[in-house]
PDB file of C-alpha atoms in Angstrom:
ATOM      1  CA  HIS A   1      40.628  15.856  -7.652  1.00 63.00           C
ATOM      2  CA  ASN A   2      43.020  17.890  -5.545  1.00 67.00           C
ATOM      3  CA  GLY A   3      46.228  16.308  -4.423  1.00 74.00           C
ATOM      4  CA  VAL A   4      49.048  16.693  -1.911  1.00 83.00           C
ATOM      5  CA  ASP A   5      52.609  15.467  -1.551  1.00 81.00           C
ATOM      6  CA  VAL A   6      51.702  12.465   0.595  1.00 83.00           C
ATOM      7  CA  GLN A   7      55.382  11.817   1.377  1.00 83.00           C
ATOM      8  CA  ARG A   8      55.512  15.075   3.424  1.00 87.00           C
ATOM      9  CA  PHE A   9      53.324  13.341   6.006  1.00 90.00           C
ATOM     10  CA  ASN A  10      55.106  10.638   7.939  1.00 81.00           C
ATOM     11  CA  PRO A  11      52.807   7.919   9.317  1.00 81.00           C
ATOM     12  CA  ALA A  12      55.637   6.778  11.634  1.00 82.00           C
ATOM     13  CA  ARG A  13      55.240  10.155  13.398  1.00 88.00           C
ATOM     14  CA  PRO A  14      58.872  10.651  14.481  1.00 88.00           C
ATOM     15  CA  ASN A  15      58.045  14.075  15.971  1.00 91.00           C
ATOM     16  CA  ARG A  16      54.907  12.954  17.839  1.00 95.00           C
ATOM     17  CA  LEU A  17      56.269  13.271  21.367  1.00 96.00           C
ATOM     18  CA  SER A  18      57.940  16.656  20.819  1.00 96.00           C
ATOM     19  CA  VAL A  19      54.856  18.090  19.064  1.00 97.00           C
ATOM     20  CA  ARG A  20      52.633  16.911  21.911  1.00 97.00           C
ATOM     21  CA  ALA A  21      55.032  18.320  24.513  1.00 97.00           C
ATOM     22  CA  ASN A  22      55.114  21.686  22.734  1.00 97.00           C
ATOM     23  CA  LEU A  23      51.303  21.764  22.716  1.00 97.00           C
ATOM     24  CA  GLY A  24      51.063  20.667  26.352  1.00 96.00           C
ATOM     25  CA  LEU A  25      49.362  17.359  25.487  1.00 96.00           C
ATOM     26  CA  ARG A  26      49.899  14.683  28.135  1.00 94.00           C
ATOM     27  CA  ASP A  27      50.313  10.966  27.422  1.00 90.00           C
ATOM     28  CA  LYS A  28      46.696   9.967  28.041  1.00 93.00           C
ATOM     29  CA  GLU A  29      45.164  12.988  26.309  1.00 97.00           C
ATOM     30  CA  ILE A  30      43.589  12.720  22.868  1.00 98.00           C
ATOM     31  CA  GLY A  31      44.404  15.453  20.366  1.00 98.00           C
ATOM     32  CA  VAL A  32      41.677  16.487  17.913  1.00 98.00           C
ATOM     33  CA  ILE A  33      42.657  19.025  15.269  1.00 98.00           C
ATOM     34  CA  GLN A  34      40.786  21.094  12.701  1.00 98.00           C
ATOM     35  CA  VAL A  35      42.749  22.946  10.040  1.00 98.00           C
ATOM     36  CA  ALA A  36      40.546  25.383   8.130  1.00 97.00           C
ATOM     37  CA  ARG A  37      39.841  29.043   7.482  1.00 97.00           C
ATOM     38  CA  LEU A  38      38.047  30.755  10.329  1.00 98.00           C
ATOM     39  CA  ASN A  39      34.862  31.583   8.476  1.00 97.00           C
ATOM     40  CA  ARG A  40      31.184  30.681   8.650  1.00 96.00           C
ATOM     41  CA  LEU A  41      31.427  27.933   5.994  1.00 97.00           C
ATOM     42  CA  LYS A  42      33.641  25.883   8.333  1.00 97.00           C
ATOM     43  CA  ASP A  43      30.937  26.059  11.054  1.00 98.00           C
ATOM     44  CA  TYR A  44      33.114  26.352  14.133  1.00 98.00           C
ATOM     45  CA  GLU A  45      29.986  26.876  16.226  1.00 97.00           C
ATOM     46  CA  THR A  46      29.025  23.259  15.573  1.00 98.00           C
ATOM     47  CA  ALA A  47      32.627  22.161  16.212  1.00 98.00           C
ATOM     48  CA  ILE A  48      32.688  23.879  19.601  1.00 98.00           C
ATOM     49  CA  ARG A  49      29.259  22.531  20.603  1.00 97.00           C
ATOM     50  CA  THR A  50      30.443  19.074  19.501  1.00 98.00           C
ATOM     51  CA  MET A  51      33.553  19.365  21.649  1.00 98.00           C
ATOM     52  CA  GLN A  52      31.418  20.425  24.634  1.00 97.00           C
ATOM     53  CA  ILE A  53      29.480  17.168  24.335  1.00 97.00           C
ATOM     54  CA  VAL A  54      32.647  15.114  23.803  1.00 98.00           C
ATOM     55  CA  CYS A  55      34.473  16.603  26.794  1.00 97.00           C
ATOM     56  CA  ARG A  56      31.593  15.762  29.144  1.00 96.00           C
ATOM     57  CA  SER A  57      32.248  12.069  28.468  1.00 96.00           C
ATOM     58  CA  ALA A  58      35.957  12.281  27.675  1.00 97.00           C
ATOM     59  CA  PRO A  59      37.599  15.071  29.691  1.00 96.00           C
ATOM     60  CA  ASN A  60      41.021  13.962  28.401  1.00 97.00           C
ATOM     61  CA  VAL A  61      40.318  15.410  24.918  1.00 98.00           C
ATOM     62  CA  ARG A  62      41.964  18.594  23.660  1.00 98.00           C
ATOM     63  CA  TYR A  63      40.834  20.373  20.490  1.00 98.00           C
ATOM     64  CA  PHE A  64      43.223  22.464  18.395  1.00 98.00           C
ATOM     65  CA  ILE A  65      42.095  24.960  15.772  1.00 98.00           C
ATOM     66  CA  VAL A  66      44.616  25.911  13.082  1.00 98.00           C
ATOM     67  CA  GLY A  67      43.801  28.804  10.779  1.00 97.00           C
ATOM     68  CA  GLU A  68      42.967  32.476  10.513  1.00 98.00           C
ATOM     69  CA  GLY A  69      39.985  34.371   9.214  1.00 97.00           C
ATOM     70  CA  GLU A  70      37.277  36.906   9.753  1.00 97.00           C
ATOM     71  CA  GLU A  71      35.501  34.868  12.462  1.00 97.00           C
ATOM     72  CA  ARG A  72      38.462  34.594  14.832  1.00 98.00           C
ATOM     73  CA  THR A  73      37.033  37.030  17.402  1.00 97.00           C
ATOM     74  CA  LYS A  74      33.630  35.313  17.289  1.00 97.00           C
ATOM     75  CA  ILE A  75      35.215  31.872  17.761  1.00 98.00           C
ATOM     76  CA  GLU A  76      37.340  33.102  20.672  1.00 98.00           C
ATOM     77  CA  ALA A  77      34.188  34.523  22.292  1.00 97.00           C
ATOM     78  CA  MET A  78      32.327  31.219  21.805  1.00 97.00           C
ATOM     79  CA  ILE A  79      35.163  29.332  23.492  1.00 98.00           C
ATOM     80  CA  ARG A  80      35.050  31.738  26.454  1.00 97.00           C
ATOM     81  CA  ASP A  81      31.232  31.675  26.637  1.00 96.00           C
ATOM     82  CA  VAL A  82      31.140  27.879  26.972  1.00 96.00           C
ATOM     83  CA  ASN A  83      34.093  27.774  29.401  1.00 96.00           C
ATOM     84  CA  MET A  84      36.217  25.566  27.128  1.00 97.00           C
ATOM     85  CA  ALA A  85      39.483  27.546  27.210  1.00 96.00           C
ATOM     86  CA  ASN A  86      41.254  24.626  28.923  1.00 95.00           C
ATOM     87  CA  GLN A  87      40.116  22.148  26.252  1.00 97.00           C
ATOM     88  CA  ILE A  88      40.299  24.284  23.090  1.00 98.00           C
ATOM     89  CA  ARG A  89      43.365  26.103  21.776  1.00 97.00           C
ATOM     90  CA  MET A  90      43.564  28.335  18.759  1.00 98.00           C
ATOM     91  CA  LEU A  91      46.970  27.997  17.119  1.00 98.00           C
ATOM     92  CA  GLY A  92      46.532  30.595  14.377  1.00 97.00           C
ATOM     93  CA  LEU A  93      48.033  30.280  10.917  1.00 97.00           C
ATOM     94  CA  ARG A  94      50.823  27.694  10.916  1.00 96.00           C
ATOM     95  CA  GLU A  95      53.471  26.606   8.452  1.00 94.00           C
ATOM     96  CA  ASP A  96      54.107  23.321  10.297  1.00 95.00           C
ATOM     97  CA  VAL A  97      50.785  21.527   9.723  1.00 95.00           C
ATOM     98  CA  ALA A  98      52.507  18.275   8.699  1.00 95.00           C
ATOM     99  CA  GLU A  99      54.342  18.224  12.035  1.00 95.00           C
ATOM    100  CA  LEU A 100      51.240  19.229  14.023  1.00 97.00           C
ATOM    101  CA  LEU A 101      49.319  16.313  12.526  1.00 97.00           C
ATOM    102  CA  GLU A 102      51.983  13.927  13.866  1.00 96.00           C
ATOM    103  CA  GLY A 103      50.985  14.852  17.405  1.00 97.00           C
ATOM    104  CA  MET A 104      47.248  14.416  16.877  1.00 98.00           C
ATOM    105  CA  ASP A 105      44.881  11.461  17.102  1.00 98.00           C
ATOM    106  CA  ILE A 106      41.795  12.558  15.116  1.00 98.00           C
ATOM    107  CA  PHE A 107      41.026  15.161  12.443  1.00 98.00           C
ATOM    108  CA  LEU A 108      37.726  17.083  12.532  1.00 98.00           C
ATOM    109  CA  LEU A 109      36.075  19.107   9.756  1.00 98.00           C
ATOM    110  CA  THR A 110      32.619  20.620  10.362  1.00 98.00           C
ATOM    111  CA  SER A 111      32.051  22.484   7.080  1.00 97.00           C
ATOM    112  CA  VAL A 112      28.606  23.356   5.735  1.00 97.00           C
ATOM    113  CA  SER A 113      29.998  23.726   2.201  1.00 96.00           C
ATOM    114  CA  GLU A 114      33.173  22.284   0.732  1.00 94.00           C
ATOM    115  CA  GLY A 115      34.938  21.287  -2.454  1.00 91.00           C
ATOM    116  CA  ILE A 116      37.667  18.649  -2.155  1.00 91.00           C
ATOM    117  CA  PRO A 117      39.409  19.779   1.046  1.00 92.00           C
ATOM    118  CA  LEU A 118      43.182  19.502   0.990  1.00 93.00           C
ATOM    119  CA  THR A 119      43.239  19.447   4.795  1.00 95.00           C
ATOM    120  CA  LEU A 120      41.353  16.136   4.835  1.00 95.00           C
ATOM    121  CA  ILE A 121      43.772  14.666   2.317  1.00 95.00           C
ATOM    122  CA  GLU A 122      46.681  15.888   4.442  1.00 96.00           C
ATOM    123  CA  ALA A 123      45.158  14.356   7.589  1.00 97.00           C
ATOM    124  CA  MET A 124      44.640  11.049   5.800  1.00 96.00           C
ATOM    125  CA  SER A 125      48.224  11.226   4.513  1.00 95.00           C
ATOM    126  CA  ALA A 126      49.326  11.605   8.135  1.00 96.00           C
ATOM    127  CA  GLN A 127      47.318   8.477   8.928  1.00 96.00           C
ATOM    128  CA  LEU A 128      44.665  10.248  11.002  1.00 98.00           C
ATOM    129  CA  PRO A 129      41.048   9.070  11.041  1.00 98.00           C
ATOM    130  CA  CYS A 130      38.682  11.853  10.013  1.00 98.00           C
ATOM    131  CA  VAL A 131      35.333  12.935  11.391  1.00 98.00           C
ATOM    132  CA  ALA A 132      33.690  15.250   8.897  1.00 98.00           C
ATOM    133  CA  THR A 133      30.415  16.499   7.518  1.00 98.00           C
ATOM    134  CA  ARG A 134      28.786  14.907   4.508  1.00 97.00           C
ATOM    135  CA  VAL A 135      28.847  18.001   2.258  1.00 97.00           C
ATOM    136  CA  GLY A 136      30.256  18.846  -1.156  1.00 95.00           C
ATOM    137  CA  GLY A 137      33.241  16.722  -2.129  1.00 95.00           C
ATOM    138  CA  ILE A 138      33.980  15.407   1.371  1.00 97.00           C
ATOM    139  CA  PRO A 139      32.394  11.979   0.691  1.00 97.00           C
ATOM    140  CA  GLU A 140      34.749  11.653  -2.293  1.00 95.00           C
ATOM    141  CA  VAL A 141      37.672  11.950   0.126  1.00 95.00           C
ATOM    142  CA  VAL A 142      36.477  10.254   3.330  1.00 97.00           C
ATOM    143  CA  HIS A 143      34.860   6.831   3.024  1.00 96.00           C
ATOM    144  CA  ASP A 144      32.339   6.628   5.839  1.00 97.00           C
ATOM    145  CA  GLY A 145      33.242   3.769   8.166  1.00 97.00           C
ATOM    146  CA  THR A 146      36.552   3.043   6.421  1.00 98.00           C
ATOM    147  CA  THR A 147      38.777   6.136   6.575  1.00 98.00           C
ATOM    148  CA  GLY A 148      36.619   8.068   8.999  1.00 98.00           C
ATOM    149  CA  VAL A 149      33.056   8.887   9.937  1.00 98.00           C
ATOM    150  CA  LEU A 150      30.698  11.258   8.123  1.00 98.00           C
ATOM    151  CA  SER A 151      27.756  13.129   9.614  1.00 97.00           C
ATOM    152  CA  ASP A 152      25.192  15.645   8.429  1.00 97.00           C
ATOM    153  CA  SER A 153      26.367  19.240   8.768  1.00 97.00           C
ATOM    154  CA  GLY A 154      25.304  20.973  11.956  1.00 97.00           C
ATOM    155  CA  ASP A 155      24.601  17.697  13.769  1.00 98.00           C
ATOM    156  CA  CYS A 156      26.766  18.039  16.873  1.00 97.00           C
ATOM    157  CA  ASN A 157      25.179  14.953  18.441  1.00 97.00           C
ATOM    158  CA  LYS A 158      26.227  12.651  15.572  1.00 98.00           C
ATOM    159  CA  LEU A 159      29.635  14.326  15.284  1.00 98.00           C
ATOM    160  CA  SER A 160      30.239  13.845  19.007  1.00 98.00           C
ATOM    161  CA  GLU A 161      29.131  10.182  18.787  1.00 98.00           C
ATOM    162  CA  ALA A 162      31.636   9.642  15.973  1.00 98.00           C
ATOM    163  CA  LEU A 163      34.444  11.325  17.897  1.00 98.00           C
ATOM    164  CA  LEU A 164      33.674   9.379  21.071  1.00 98.00           C
ATOM    165  CA  LYS A 165      33.689   6.108  19.154  1.00 97.00           C
ATOM    166  CA  LEU A 166      37.194   6.900  17.879  1.00 98.00           C
ATOM    167  CA  ILE A 167      38.389   8.248  21.230  1.00 98.00           C
ATOM    168  CA  GLN A 168      37.344   5.033  22.948  1.00 97.00           C
ATOM    169  CA  SER A 169      38.888   2.720  20.371  1.00 97.00           C
ATOM    170  CA  PRO A 170      42.582   3.143  19.533  1.00 97.00           C
ATOM    171  CA  SER A 171      42.398   0.083  17.248  1.00 98.00           C
ATOM    172  CA  VAL A 172      39.616   1.658  15.162  1.00 98.00           C
ATOM    173  CA  ARG A 173      41.602   4.917  14.975  1.00 97.00           C
ATOM    174  CA  GLN A 174      44.636   2.982  13.786  1.00 97.00           C
ATOM    175  CA  ARG A 175      42.704   0.954  11.208  1.00 98.00           C
ATOM    176  CA  MET A 176      40.909   4.000   9.799  1.00 98.00           C
ATOM    177  CA  GLY A 177      44.170   5.954   9.762  1.00 97.00           C
ATOM    178  CA  GLU A 178      45.923   3.220   7.802  1.00 97.00           C
ATOM    179  CA  CYS A 179      43.032   2.992   5.327  1.00 98.00           C
ATOM    180  CA  GLY A 180      43.057   6.772   4.969  1.00 97.00           C
ATOM    181  CA  ARG A 181      46.762   6.912   4.156  1.00 96.00           C
ATOM    182  CA  LYS A 182      46.359   4.135   1.607  1.00 96.00           C
ATOM    183  CA  ARG A 183      43.457   6.004  -0.007  1.00 95.00           C
ATOM    184  CA  ALA A 184      45.416   9.270  -0.063  1.00 93.00           C
ATOM    185  CA  MET A 185      48.359   7.546  -1.727  1.00 91.00           C
ATOM    186  CA  GLU A 186      46.157   5.840  -4.333  1.00 91.00           C
ATOM    187  CA  LEU A 187      43.937   8.774  -5.277  1.00 87.00           C
ATOM    188  CA  PHE A 188      45.255  12.122  -4.081  1.00 88.00           C
ATOM    189  CA  GLN A 189      48.986  12.431  -4.670  1.00 78.00           C
TER     190      GLN A 189
END
């Protein structure tokens, strides 16, 4: 298994309000974040289509993409083509991921192939519920229904259902986040 320094991620989120203010997130808005290389294996096309569906039902959701890679121009074009520039922001490569996670509500990972993703472990360490695809080692990290929700890769309908369930239920987000942090501390530090 991979591991992270779980203590770097503060579940009390002391910087939450300042991170959200810096990102332009308002009080009632839900922050969804994906931290991953910008390449085809991370399947940002499915992520963007998923967010289109989500934002039709929950216009208060904002999606943040953290990372760099060879598909940046393609992803930017997709965002423009589906008129989601107000809901989706690309933040580029960042050194402050632990702080960014404090300001978020849900972590998303739409990979079509994966090992044991450190970004999921980091999100769980930050006490975020995870919505991810059921590929590679992801099911070893995220327990479906306990620390997050898993879906088949490419299934934007199921991914959007999972996100909407979490968006509509702060208590489920909190419970899954707490279970995720506990799991990260027990298995991945």
